[in-house]
Amino acid sequence: MRRGLWPLRRLSLVSKKRDFEMIIRQYQPTDCKELAELFYNTIHTVNAKDYTKEQLDVWATGQVDLKKWNRSLQEHFSIVAVDDVIVGFGDMDKTGYLDHLYVHPDYQGKGIATAICNQLESAVKENIVTHASITARTFFEKRGYKVVKEQQVERQGIFLTNFVMIKERNFQVAEL
């Protein structure tokens, strides 16, 4: 997995609603609070079509331990997408576990999740595993991920459905 600083990637995305330019850059500790807010707002807006209010409330409580989040994001390969504000973020650990991939509710369907995922996936050669929500399942399937199993995750006595998904990497080793 890549470590250390890497150059900014400036991407111009065109959508039906508007054109915009986005920068993908490495996570910085000063991003943490904004990412926690984006996480909460995205779950309570975008995922509301697939989960009950009770499920959303235990998934994203709004009470995030910012020190713990910051530590995790610094230990992982973590990136953010920035327009005028942070419009998305994602992170992956050194084993190829894609932990977070969230896009601001107002920026859905504009290629941001794809751009973030492309960067994350390019950082590892191993198979990639994620636990995808009902909402995100189709996005990952279109990227070649396969459902390994459906599972029920318990949070504060409430069960949420998600899917363990894997993207197998078939890198060939050349013979010398």
Short mmCIF file of C-alpha atoms in Angstrom, two decimals:
data_model
loop_
_atom_site.label_atom_id
_atom_site.label_comp_id
_atom_site.label_asym_id
_atom_site.label_seq_id
_atom_site.Cartn_x
_atom_site.Cartn_y
_atom_site.Cartn_z
CA MET A 1 0.00 0.00 0.00
CA ARG A 2 1.17 3.52 -0.73
CA ARG A 3 2.31 5.59 2.21
CA GLY A 4 3.39 9.15 2.68
CA LEU A 5 2.46 12.19 0.68
CA TRP A 6 1.33 11.81 -2.87
CA PRO A 7 0.39 14.43 -5.42
CA LEU A 8 -3.05 15.96 -5.65
CA ARG A 9 -5.21 14.65 -8.44
CA ARG A 10 -7.33 17.30 -10.05
CA LEU A 11 -10.33 15.83 -11.81
CA SER A 12 -12.90 17.66 -13.89
CA LEU A 13 -16.26 15.96 -13.61
CA VAL A 14 -19.25 16.71 -15.79
CA SER A 15 -22.73 15.93 -14.61
CA LYS A 16 -26.18 16.70 -15.93
CA LYS A 17 -26.66 19.21 -13.12
CA ARG A 18 -23.38 21.15 -13.35
CA ASP A 19 -19.73 20.90 -14.20
CA PHE A 20 -17.25 21.07 -11.37
CA GLU A 21 -13.63 20.49 -10.65
CA MET A 22 -12.66 18.26 -7.79
CA ILE A 23 -9.35 17.62 -6.08
CA ILE A 24 -8.60 14.25 -4.53
CA ARG A 25 -6.03 14.52 -1.79
CA GLN A 26 -4.73 12.67 1.21
CA TYR A 27 -6.69 12.92 4.47
CA GLN A 28 -5.52 15.54 6.96
CA PRO A 29 -6.42 15.56 10.68
CA THR A 30 -8.16 18.92 10.23
CA ASP A 31 -10.69 17.10 7.97
CA CYS A 32 -11.95 14.81 10.73
CA LYS A 33 -14.90 16.82 12.07
CA GLU A 34 -16.15 17.61 8.55
CA LEU A 35 -15.91 13.93 7.57
CA ALA A 36 -17.89 12.90 10.67
CA GLU A 37 -20.62 15.37 9.70
CA LEU A 38 -20.60 14.18 6.07
CA PHE A 39 -20.86 10.56 7.32
CA TYR A 40 -23.88 11.38 9.50
CA ASN A 41 -25.68 13.50 6.88
CA THR A 42 -25.08 11.04 4.05
CA ILE A 43 -26.38 8.08 6.02
CA HIS A 44 -29.47 9.95 7.23
CA THR A 45 -30.24 11.24 3.72
CA VAL A 46 -29.00 8.79 1.08
CA ASN A 47 -29.50 5.56 3.02
CA ALA A 48 -32.98 6.54 4.26
CA LYS A 49 -34.56 4.80 1.26
CA ASP A 50 -33.22 1.41 2.39
CA TYR A 51 -33.17 1.61 6.20
CA THR A 52 -35.64 2.69 8.90
CA LYS A 53 -35.10 5.82 11.01
CA GLU A 54 -34.34 3.57 13.96
CA GLN A 55 -31.63 1.77 11.96
CA LEU A 56 -30.15 5.06 10.71
CA ASP A 57 -30.04 6.45 14.25
CA VAL A 58 -27.94 3.55 15.57
CA TRP A 59 -25.71 3.43 12.47
CA ALA A 60 -24.88 7.14 12.59
CA THR A 61 -25.62 8.49 16.04
CA GLY A 62 -24.00 11.88 15.56
CA GLN A 63 -21.78 11.15 18.56
CA VAL A 64 -18.41 10.32 17.00
CA ASP A 65 -15.19 9.95 18.96
CA LEU A 66 -13.11 12.27 16.76
CA LYS A 67 -9.80 11.14 18.28
CA LYS A 68 -10.61 7.50 17.45
CA TRP A 69 -11.79 8.42 13.93
CA ASN A 70 -8.69 10.51 13.31
CA ARG A 71 -6.41 7.69 14.48
CA SER A 72 -8.16 5.18 12.21
CA LEU A 73 -8.09 7.50 9.19
CA GLN A 74 -4.39 8.22 9.75
CA GLU A 75 -3.58 4.49 10.02
CA HIS A 76 -5.44 3.73 6.78
CA PHE A 77 -4.90 4.96 3.23
CA SER A 78 -7.49 7.75 3.49
CA ILE A 79 -8.45 10.28 0.85
CA VAL A 80 -10.93 13.11 0.51
CA ALA A 81 -12.54 14.69 -2.52
CA VAL A 82 -12.82 18.46 -2.39
CA ASP A 83 -14.85 20.87 -4.50
CA ASP A 84 -15.40 24.04 -2.44
CA VAL A 85 -16.15 21.73 0.51
CA ILE A 86 -15.32 18.10 1.17
CA VAL A 87 -17.71 16.20 -1.08
CA GLY A 88 -16.61 12.65 -0.30
CA PHE A 89 -14.09 10.45 1.43
CA GLY A 90 -12.91 6.89 1.60
CA ASP A 91 -10.33 4.79 3.36
CA MET A 92 -8.77 1.36 3.10
CA ASP A 93 -6.55 -0.51 5.53
CA LYS A 94 -3.34 -2.32 4.65
CA THR A 95 -5.14 -5.66 4.21
CA GLY A 96 -7.38 -4.30 1.44
CA TYR A 97 -10.45 -3.73 3.64
CA LEU A 98 -12.37 -0.76 2.23
CA ASP A 99 -13.78 0.71 5.44
CA HIS A 100 -15.55 3.93 4.41
CA LEU A 101 -16.81 5.35 1.13
CA TYR A 102 -19.24 8.24 1.52
CA VAL A 103 -20.30 11.08 -0.77
CA HIS A 104 -22.08 14.26 0.29
CA PRO A 105 -25.85 13.99 -0.36
CA ASP A 106 -25.80 17.00 -2.74
CA TYR A 107 -23.04 15.42 -4.87
CA GLN A 108 -24.51 11.96 -5.46
CA GLY A 109 -24.33 10.52 -8.98
CA LYS A 110 -21.49 12.77 -10.16
CA GLY A 111 -18.66 10.24 -10.30
CA ILE A 112 -17.16 11.13 -6.93
CA ALA A 113 -17.48 7.66 -5.36
CA THR A 114 -16.00 6.17 -8.53
CA ALA A 115 -13.03 8.56 -8.45
CA ILE A 116 -12.37 7.89 -4.75
CA CYS A 117 -12.75 4.13 -5.19
CA ASN A 118 -10.37 4.16 -8.18
CA GLN A 119 -7.70 5.78 -6.02
CA LEU A 120 -8.24 3.43 -3.10
CA GLU A 121 -8.23 0.31 -5.28
CA SER A 122 -5.04 1.39 -7.03
CA ALA A 123 -3.24 1.49 -3.67
CA VAL A 124 -3.37 -2.28 -3.11
CA LYS A 125 -2.70 -5.41 -5.14
CA GLU A 126 -4.55 -7.73 -2.78
CA ASN A 127 -8.21 -8.69 -3.01
CA ILE A 128 -10.45 -5.93 -1.68
CA VAL A 129 -13.19 -6.59 0.85
CA THR A 130 -15.94 -4.25 1.98
CA HIS A 131 -19.14 -4.44 3.98
CA ALA A 132 -21.60 -2.68 1.68
CA SER A 133 -24.94 -1.26 2.72
CA ILE A 134 -28.10 -2.14 0.84
CA THR A 135 -27.77 1.30 -0.79
CA ALA A 136 -24.15 0.80 -1.90
CA ARG A 137 -24.42 -2.82 -3.05
CA THR A 138 -25.25 -1.98 -6.68
CA PHE A 139 -22.38 0.53 -6.92
CA PHE A 140 -19.89 -2.13 -5.82
CA GLU A 141 -21.41 -4.83 -8.05
CA LYS A 142 -20.91 -2.56 -11.06
CA ARG A 143 -17.23 -2.32 -10.07
CA GLY A 144 -16.79 -6.08 -10.10
CA TYR A 145 -17.35 -6.85 -6.43
CA LYS A 146 -19.20 -10.09 -5.63
CA VAL A 147 -21.43 -10.71 -2.64
CA VAL A 148 -19.84 -13.29 -0.33
CA LYS A 149 -22.71 -13.19 2.15
CA GLU A 150 -25.58 -11.11 3.43
CA GLN A 151 -25.34 -10.41 7.13
CA GLN A 152 -27.24 -8.77 9.96
CA VAL A 153 -25.11 -6.39 12.03
CA GLU A 154 -26.33 -5.50 15.51
CA ARG A 155 -25.99 -1.97 16.83
CA GLN A 156 -27.60 -1.15 20.18
CA GLY A 157 -30.03 -4.04 19.79
CA ILE A 158 -31.09 -2.99 16.28
CA PHE A 159 -30.19 -5.12 13.25
CA LEU A 160 -28.99 -3.67 9.95
CA THR A 161 -28.49 -5.64 6.75
CA ASN A 162 -25.25 -5.32 4.86
CA PHE A 163 -23.22 -7.43 2.45
CA VAL A 164 -19.70 -8.76 2.71
CA MET A 165 -18.33 -8.18 -0.79
CA ILE A 166 -15.01 -8.99 -2.42
CA LYS A 167 -13.24 -7.77 -5.50
CA GLU A 168 -10.73 -10.39 -6.56
CA ARG A 169 -7.53 -9.08 -8.03
CA ASN A 170 -6.06 -11.36 -10.66
CA PHE A 171 -2.58 -9.98 -11.00
CA GLN A 172 -0.32 -12.25 -13.02
CA VAL A 173 3.30 -12.69 -11.95
CA ALA A 174 5.59 -12.76 -14.95
CA GLU A 175 8.05 -15.65 -15.10
CA LEU A 176 11.70 -14.69 -15.35
#
